[in-house]
PDB file of C-alpha atoms in Angstrom:
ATOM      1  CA  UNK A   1      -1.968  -4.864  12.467  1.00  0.00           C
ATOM      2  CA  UNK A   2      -4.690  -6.673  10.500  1.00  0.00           C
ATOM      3  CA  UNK A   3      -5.981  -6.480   7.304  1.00  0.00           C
ATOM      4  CA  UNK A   4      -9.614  -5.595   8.898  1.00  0.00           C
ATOM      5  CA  UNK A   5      -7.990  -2.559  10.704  1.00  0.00           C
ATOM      6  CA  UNK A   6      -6.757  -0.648   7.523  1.00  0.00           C
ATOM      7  CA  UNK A   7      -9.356  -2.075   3.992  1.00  0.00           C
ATOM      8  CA  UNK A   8     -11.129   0.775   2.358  1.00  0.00           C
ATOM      9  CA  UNK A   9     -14.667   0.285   3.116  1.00  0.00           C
ATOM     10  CA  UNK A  10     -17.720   0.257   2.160  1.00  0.00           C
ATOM     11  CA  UNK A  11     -17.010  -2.253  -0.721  1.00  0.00           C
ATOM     12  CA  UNK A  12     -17.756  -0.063  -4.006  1.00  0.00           C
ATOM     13  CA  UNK A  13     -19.075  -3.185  -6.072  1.00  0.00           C
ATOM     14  CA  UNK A  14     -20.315  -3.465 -10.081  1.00  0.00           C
ATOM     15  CA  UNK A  15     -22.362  -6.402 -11.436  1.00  0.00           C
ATOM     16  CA  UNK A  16     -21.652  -8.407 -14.465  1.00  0.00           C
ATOM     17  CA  UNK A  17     -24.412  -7.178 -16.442  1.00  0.00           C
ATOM     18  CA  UNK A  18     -23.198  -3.329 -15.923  1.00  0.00           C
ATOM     19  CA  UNK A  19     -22.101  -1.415 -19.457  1.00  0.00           C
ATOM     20  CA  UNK A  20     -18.532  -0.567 -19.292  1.00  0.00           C
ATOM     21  CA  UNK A  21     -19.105   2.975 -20.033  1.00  0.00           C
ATOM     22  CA  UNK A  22     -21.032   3.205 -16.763  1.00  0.00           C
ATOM     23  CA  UNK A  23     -18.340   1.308 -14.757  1.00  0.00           C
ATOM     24  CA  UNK A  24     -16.060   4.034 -15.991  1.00  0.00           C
ATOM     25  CA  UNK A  25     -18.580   7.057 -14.988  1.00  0.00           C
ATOM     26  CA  UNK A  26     -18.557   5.531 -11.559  1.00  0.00           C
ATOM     27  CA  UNK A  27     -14.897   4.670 -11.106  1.00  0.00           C
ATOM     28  CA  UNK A  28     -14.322   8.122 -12.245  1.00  0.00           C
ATOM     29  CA  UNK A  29     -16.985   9.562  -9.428  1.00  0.00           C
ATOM     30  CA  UNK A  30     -16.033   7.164  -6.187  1.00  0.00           C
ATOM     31  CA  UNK A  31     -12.108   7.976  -7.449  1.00  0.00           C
ATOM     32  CA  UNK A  32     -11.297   3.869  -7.565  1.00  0.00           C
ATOM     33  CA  UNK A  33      -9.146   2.088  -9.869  1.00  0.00           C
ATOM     34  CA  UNK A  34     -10.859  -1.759  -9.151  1.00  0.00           C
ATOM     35  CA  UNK A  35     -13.931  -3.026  -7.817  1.00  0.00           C
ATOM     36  CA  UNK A  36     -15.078  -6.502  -6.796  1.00  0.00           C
ATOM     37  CA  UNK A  37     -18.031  -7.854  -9.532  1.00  0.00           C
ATOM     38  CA  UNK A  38     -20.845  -9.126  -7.476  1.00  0.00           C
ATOM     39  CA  UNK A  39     -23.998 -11.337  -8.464  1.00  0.00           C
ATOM     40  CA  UNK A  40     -26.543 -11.748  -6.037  1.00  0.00           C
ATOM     41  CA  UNK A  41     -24.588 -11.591  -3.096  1.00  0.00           C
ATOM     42  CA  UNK A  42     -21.566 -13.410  -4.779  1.00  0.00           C
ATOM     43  CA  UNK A  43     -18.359 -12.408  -6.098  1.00  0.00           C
ATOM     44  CA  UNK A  44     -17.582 -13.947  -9.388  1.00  0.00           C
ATOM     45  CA  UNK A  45     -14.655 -11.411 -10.641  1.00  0.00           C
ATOM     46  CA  UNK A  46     -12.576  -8.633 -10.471  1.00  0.00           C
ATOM     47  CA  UNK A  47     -12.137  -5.119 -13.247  1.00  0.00           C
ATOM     48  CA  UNK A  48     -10.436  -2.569 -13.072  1.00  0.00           C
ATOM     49  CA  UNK A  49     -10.300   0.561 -14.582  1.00  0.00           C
ATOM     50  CA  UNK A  50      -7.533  -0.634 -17.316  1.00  0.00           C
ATOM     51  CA  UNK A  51      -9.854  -3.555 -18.255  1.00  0.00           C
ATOM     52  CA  UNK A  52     -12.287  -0.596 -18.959  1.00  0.00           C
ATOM     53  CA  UNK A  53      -9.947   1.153 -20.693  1.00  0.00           C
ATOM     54  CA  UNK A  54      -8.451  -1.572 -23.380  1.00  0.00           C
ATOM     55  CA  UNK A  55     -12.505  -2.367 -23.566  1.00  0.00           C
ATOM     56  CA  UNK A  56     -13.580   1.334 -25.130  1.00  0.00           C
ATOM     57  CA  UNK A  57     -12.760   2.136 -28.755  1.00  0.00           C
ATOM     58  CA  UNK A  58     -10.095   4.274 -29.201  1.00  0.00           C
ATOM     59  CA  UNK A  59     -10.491   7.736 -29.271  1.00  0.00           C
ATOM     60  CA  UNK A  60      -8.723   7.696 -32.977  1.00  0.00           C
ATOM     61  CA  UNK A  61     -11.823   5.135 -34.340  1.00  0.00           C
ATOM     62  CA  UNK A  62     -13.998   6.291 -37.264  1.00  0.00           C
ATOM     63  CA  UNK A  63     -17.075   5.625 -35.512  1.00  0.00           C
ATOM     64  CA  UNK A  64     -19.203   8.119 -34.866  1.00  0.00           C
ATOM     65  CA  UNK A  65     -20.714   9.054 -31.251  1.00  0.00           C
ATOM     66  CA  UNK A  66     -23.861   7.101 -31.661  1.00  0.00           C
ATOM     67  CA  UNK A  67     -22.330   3.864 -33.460  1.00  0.00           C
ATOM     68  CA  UNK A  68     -20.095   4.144 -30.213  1.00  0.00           C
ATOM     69  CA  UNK A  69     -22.819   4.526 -27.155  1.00  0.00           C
ATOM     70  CA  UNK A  70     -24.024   1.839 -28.851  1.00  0.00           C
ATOM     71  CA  UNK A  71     -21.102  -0.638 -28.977  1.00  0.00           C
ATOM     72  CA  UNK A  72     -20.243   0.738 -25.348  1.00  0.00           C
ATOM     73  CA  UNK A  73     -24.097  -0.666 -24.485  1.00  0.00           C
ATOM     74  CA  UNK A  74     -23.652  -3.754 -25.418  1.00  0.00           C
ATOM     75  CA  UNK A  75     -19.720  -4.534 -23.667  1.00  0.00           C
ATOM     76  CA  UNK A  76     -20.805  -5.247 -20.206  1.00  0.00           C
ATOM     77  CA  UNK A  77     -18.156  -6.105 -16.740  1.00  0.00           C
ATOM     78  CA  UNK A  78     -18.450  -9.295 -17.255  1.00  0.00           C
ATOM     79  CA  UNK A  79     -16.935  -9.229 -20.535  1.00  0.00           C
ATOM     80  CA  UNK A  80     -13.349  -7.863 -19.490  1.00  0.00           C
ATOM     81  CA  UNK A  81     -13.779  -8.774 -15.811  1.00  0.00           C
ATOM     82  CA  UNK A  82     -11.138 -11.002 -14.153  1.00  0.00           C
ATOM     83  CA  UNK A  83     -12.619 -14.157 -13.167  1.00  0.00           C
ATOM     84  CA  UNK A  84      -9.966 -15.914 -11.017  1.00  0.00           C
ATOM     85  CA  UNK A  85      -9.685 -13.806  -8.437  1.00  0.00           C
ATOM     86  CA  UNK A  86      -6.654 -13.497  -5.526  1.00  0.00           C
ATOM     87  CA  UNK A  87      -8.408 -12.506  -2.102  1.00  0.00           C
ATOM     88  CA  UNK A  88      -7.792 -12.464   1.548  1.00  0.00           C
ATOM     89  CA  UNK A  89      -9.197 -12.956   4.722  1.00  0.00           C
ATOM     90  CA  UNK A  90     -10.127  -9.984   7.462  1.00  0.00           C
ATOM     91  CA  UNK A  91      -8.200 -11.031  10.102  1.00  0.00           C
ATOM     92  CA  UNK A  92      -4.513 -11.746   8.001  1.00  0.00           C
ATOM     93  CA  UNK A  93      -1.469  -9.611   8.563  1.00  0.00           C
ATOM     94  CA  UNK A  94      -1.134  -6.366   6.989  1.00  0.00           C
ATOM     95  CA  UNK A  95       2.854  -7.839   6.064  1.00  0.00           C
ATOM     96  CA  UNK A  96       1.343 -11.071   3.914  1.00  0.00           C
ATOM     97  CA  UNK A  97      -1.037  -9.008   1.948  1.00  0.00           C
ATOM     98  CA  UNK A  98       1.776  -6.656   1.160  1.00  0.00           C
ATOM     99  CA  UNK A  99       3.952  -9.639   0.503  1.00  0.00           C
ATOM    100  CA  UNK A 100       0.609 -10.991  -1.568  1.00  0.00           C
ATOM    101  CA  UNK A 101       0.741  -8.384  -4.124  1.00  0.00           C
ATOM    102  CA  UNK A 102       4.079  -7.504  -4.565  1.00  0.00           C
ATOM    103  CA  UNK A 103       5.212 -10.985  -5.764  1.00  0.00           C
ATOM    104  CA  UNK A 104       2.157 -11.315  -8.207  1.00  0.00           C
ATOM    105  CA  UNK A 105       2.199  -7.854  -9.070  1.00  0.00           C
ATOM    106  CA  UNK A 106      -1.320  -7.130  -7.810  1.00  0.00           C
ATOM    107  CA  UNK A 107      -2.650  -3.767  -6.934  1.00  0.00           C
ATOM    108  CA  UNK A 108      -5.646  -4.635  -4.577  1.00  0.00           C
ATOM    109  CA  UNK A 109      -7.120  -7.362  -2.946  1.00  0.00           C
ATOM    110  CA  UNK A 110     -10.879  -8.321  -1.997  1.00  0.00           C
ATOM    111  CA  UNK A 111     -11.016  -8.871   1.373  1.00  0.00           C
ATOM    112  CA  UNK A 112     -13.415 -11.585   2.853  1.00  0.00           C
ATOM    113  CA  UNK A 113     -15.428 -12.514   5.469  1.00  0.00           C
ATOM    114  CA  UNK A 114     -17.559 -15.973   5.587  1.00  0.00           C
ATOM    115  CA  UNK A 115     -17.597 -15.585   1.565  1.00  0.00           C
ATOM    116  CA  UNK A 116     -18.575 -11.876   1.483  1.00  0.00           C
ATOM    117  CA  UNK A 117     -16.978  -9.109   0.471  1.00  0.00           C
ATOM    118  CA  UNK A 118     -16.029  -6.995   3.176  1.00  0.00           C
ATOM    119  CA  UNK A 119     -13.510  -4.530   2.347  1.00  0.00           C
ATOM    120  CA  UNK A 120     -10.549  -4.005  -0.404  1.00  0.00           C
ATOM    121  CA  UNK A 121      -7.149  -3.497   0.134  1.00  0.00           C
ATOM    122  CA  UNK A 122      -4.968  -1.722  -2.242  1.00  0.00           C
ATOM    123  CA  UNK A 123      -1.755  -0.557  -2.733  1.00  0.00           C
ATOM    124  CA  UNK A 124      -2.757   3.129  -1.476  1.00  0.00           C
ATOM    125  CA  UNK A 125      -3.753   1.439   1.724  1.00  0.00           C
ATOM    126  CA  UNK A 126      -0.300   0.373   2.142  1.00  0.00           C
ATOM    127  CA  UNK A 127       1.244   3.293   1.008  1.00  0.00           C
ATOM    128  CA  UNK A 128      -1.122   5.478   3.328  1.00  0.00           C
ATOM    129  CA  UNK A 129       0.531   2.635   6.360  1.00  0.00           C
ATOM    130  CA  UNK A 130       3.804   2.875   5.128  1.00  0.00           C
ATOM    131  CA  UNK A 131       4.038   6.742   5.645  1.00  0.00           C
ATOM    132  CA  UNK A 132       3.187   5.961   9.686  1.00  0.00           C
ATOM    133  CA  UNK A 133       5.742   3.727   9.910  1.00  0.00           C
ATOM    134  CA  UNK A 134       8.180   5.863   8.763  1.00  0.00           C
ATOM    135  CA  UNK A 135       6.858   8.477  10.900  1.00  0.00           C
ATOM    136  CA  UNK A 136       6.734  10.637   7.380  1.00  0.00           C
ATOM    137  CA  UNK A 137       4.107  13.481   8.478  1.00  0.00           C
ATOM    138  CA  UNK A 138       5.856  14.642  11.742  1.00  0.00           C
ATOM    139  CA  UNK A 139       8.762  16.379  12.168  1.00  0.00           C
ATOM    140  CA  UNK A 140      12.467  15.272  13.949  1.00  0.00           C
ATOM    141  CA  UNK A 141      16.344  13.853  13.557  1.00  0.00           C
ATOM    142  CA  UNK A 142      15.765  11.380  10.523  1.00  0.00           C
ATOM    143  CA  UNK A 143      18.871   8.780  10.654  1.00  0.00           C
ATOM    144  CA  UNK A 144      20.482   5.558   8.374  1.00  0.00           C
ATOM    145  CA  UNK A 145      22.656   4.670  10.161  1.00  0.00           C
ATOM    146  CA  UNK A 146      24.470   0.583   9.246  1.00  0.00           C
ATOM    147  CA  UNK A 147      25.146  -1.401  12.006  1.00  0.00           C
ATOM    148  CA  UNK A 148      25.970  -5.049  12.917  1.00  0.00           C
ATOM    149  CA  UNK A 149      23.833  -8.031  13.383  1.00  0.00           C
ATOM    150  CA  UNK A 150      23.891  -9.040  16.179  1.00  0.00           C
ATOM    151  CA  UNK A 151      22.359  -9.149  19.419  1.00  0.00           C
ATOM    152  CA  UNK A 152      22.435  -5.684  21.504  1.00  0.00           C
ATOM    153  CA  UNK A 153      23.018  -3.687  18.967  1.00  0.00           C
ATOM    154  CA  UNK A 154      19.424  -2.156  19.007  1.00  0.00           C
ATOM    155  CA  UNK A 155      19.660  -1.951  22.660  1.00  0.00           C
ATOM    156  CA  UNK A 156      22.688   0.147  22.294  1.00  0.00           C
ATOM    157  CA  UNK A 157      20.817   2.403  19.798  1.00  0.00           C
ATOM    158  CA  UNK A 158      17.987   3.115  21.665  1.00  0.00           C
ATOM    159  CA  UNK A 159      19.715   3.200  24.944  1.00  0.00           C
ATOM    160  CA  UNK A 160      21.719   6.300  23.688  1.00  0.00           C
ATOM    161  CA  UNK A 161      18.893   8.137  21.953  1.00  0.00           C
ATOM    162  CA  UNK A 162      16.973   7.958  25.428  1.00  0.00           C
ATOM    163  CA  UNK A 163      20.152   8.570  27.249  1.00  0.00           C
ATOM    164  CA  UNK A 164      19.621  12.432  25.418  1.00  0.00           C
ATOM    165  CA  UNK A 165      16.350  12.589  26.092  1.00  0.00           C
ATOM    166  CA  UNK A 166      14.973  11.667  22.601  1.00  0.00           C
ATOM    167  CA  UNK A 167      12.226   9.660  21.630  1.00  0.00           C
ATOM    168  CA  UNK A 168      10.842   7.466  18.581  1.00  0.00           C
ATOM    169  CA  UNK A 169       9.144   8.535  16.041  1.00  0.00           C
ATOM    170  CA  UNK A 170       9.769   5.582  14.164  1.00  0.00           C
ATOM    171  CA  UNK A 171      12.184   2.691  13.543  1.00  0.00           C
ATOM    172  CA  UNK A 172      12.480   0.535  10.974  1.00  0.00           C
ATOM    173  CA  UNK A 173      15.275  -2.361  10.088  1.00  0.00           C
ATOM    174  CA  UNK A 174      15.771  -3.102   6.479  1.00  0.00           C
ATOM    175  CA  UNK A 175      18.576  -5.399   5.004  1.00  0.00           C
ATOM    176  CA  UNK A 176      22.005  -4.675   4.968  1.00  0.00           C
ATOM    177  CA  UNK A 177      25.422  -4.575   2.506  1.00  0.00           C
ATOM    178  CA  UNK A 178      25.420  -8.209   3.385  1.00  0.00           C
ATOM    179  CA  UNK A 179      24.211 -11.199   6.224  1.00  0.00           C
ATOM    180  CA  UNK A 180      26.471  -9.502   9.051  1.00  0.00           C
ATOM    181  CA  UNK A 181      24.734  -6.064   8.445  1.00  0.00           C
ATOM    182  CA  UNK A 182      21.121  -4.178   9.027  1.00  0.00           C
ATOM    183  CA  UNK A 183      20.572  -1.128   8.181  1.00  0.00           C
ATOM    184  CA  UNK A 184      18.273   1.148  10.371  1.00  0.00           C
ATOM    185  CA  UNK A 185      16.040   3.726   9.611  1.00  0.00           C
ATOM    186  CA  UNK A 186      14.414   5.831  12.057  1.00  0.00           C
ATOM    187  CA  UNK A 187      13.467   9.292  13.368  1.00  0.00           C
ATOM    188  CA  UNK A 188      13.824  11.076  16.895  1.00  0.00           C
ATOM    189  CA  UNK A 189      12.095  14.011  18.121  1.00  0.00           C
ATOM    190  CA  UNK A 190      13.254  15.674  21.118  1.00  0.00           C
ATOM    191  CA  UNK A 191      17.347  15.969  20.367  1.00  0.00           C
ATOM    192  CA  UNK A 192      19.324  17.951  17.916  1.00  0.00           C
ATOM    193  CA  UNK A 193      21.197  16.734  14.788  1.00  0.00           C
ATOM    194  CA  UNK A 194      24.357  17.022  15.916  1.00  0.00           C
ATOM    195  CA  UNK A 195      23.634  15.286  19.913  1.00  0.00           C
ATOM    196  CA  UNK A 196      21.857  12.239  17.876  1.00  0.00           C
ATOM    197  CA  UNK A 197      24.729  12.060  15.478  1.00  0.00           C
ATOM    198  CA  UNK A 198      27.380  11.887  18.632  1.00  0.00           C
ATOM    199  CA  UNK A 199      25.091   9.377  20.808  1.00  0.00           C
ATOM    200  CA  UNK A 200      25.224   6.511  17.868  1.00  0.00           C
ATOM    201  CA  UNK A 201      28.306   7.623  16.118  1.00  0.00           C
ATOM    202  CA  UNK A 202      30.294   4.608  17.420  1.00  0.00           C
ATOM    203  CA  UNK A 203      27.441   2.197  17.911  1.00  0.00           C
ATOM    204  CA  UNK A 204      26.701   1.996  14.224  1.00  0.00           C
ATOM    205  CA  UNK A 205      29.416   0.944  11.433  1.00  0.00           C
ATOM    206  CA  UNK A 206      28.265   3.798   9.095  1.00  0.00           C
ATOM    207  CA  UNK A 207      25.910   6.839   9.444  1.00  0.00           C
ATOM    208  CA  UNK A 208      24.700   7.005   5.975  1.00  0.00           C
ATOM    209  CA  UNK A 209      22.459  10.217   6.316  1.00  0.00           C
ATOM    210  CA  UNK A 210      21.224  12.175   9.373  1.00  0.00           C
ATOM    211  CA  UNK A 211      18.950  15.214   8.657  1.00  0.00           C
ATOM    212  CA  UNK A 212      15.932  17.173  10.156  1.00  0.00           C
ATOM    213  CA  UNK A 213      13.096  16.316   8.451  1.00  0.00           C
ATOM    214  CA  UNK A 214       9.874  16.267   7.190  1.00  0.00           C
ATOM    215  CA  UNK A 215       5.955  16.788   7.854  1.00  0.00           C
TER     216      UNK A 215
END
């Protein structure tokens, strides 16, 4: 899976020159928390809607409403924007954006194509992915379940869930107590608790949890 296949799009864009009050009306109406800043085709930064936040006057100011409309007029985007900018290409992995932003702590990415802005991807995006994989909205046998690493293992498991006539939902391998472990998560439709319990009971080292669940 690319990053092409799953990006939010169209690209809801704000230009440098844009008062930060009306950033905030339109983050508020499009329901976005970051948009790409774009000059004349260009992308030259990044805000999002805690840069417009720590821009506005508190709410606790002295001010009054017209002294600040006024001060809100004159902050624009490309006052609290981020300049350098972290982006990614189209056609990259959905796994190395994810990696991308969770070890710089980055909530969305502009995606790019030839220099344009194309798309964003955001941490929704791979939430939104996330819940497929895990087969989260339809219903079956959910299982942990620790076994060893090492080869046929996996063959094993899903020899015996087909063996009783179940199927995948979805499987996913995560690490283990240590290097000789990996711990499996996954979910069966088609077989009851208690038959998908007894099929991998002494394939895995542990069953850690095995319920019916969830859509």
């Amino acid at each position: 899976m690319l990053i092409g296949e799953r990006m939010s799009r169209p690209v809801i864009s704000v230009t440098p020159d844009m008062p930060v009050h009306d950033a905030r009306n339109l983050f508020k109406q499009e329901n976005i928390r970051r948009a790409p800043v774009v000059n004349k085709g260009k992308m030259i930064g990044i805000v999002s809607d805690q840069d417009l936040i720590n821009a506005s006057p508190s709410l606790a100011t002295s001010l009054s409403i017209w002294e600040l409309n006024y001060l809100l007029s004159k902050i624009k985007v490309e006052d609290v924007m981020t300049k350098d900018v972290t982006t990614i290409d189209e056609d990259t992995p959905i796994e190395q954006a994810a990696r991308l932003m969770a070890d710089n702590k980055i909530g969305g990415l502009p995606v790019m194509r030839d220099g344009k802005v194309v798309g964003m991807i955001t941490e929704t995006d791979l939430f939104k992915i996330f819940l497929e994989l895990m087969g989260a909205r339809e219903m079956g046998i959910r299982v942990t379940a620790l076994v060893e690493d090492k080869p046929g293992v996996l063959l094993k498991i899903t020899q015996a869930i087909s063996d009783i006539g179940g199927s995948f939902i979805s499987f996913g391998q995560f690490t283990g107590e240590d290097i000789s472990t990996k711990l499996l998560t996954f979910k069966v439709a088609g077989a009851e608790k208690e038959v998908v319990k007894k099929a991998i009971w002494d394939i895995a080292k542990e069953v850690w949890d095995i319920r019916e669940c969830c859509n």
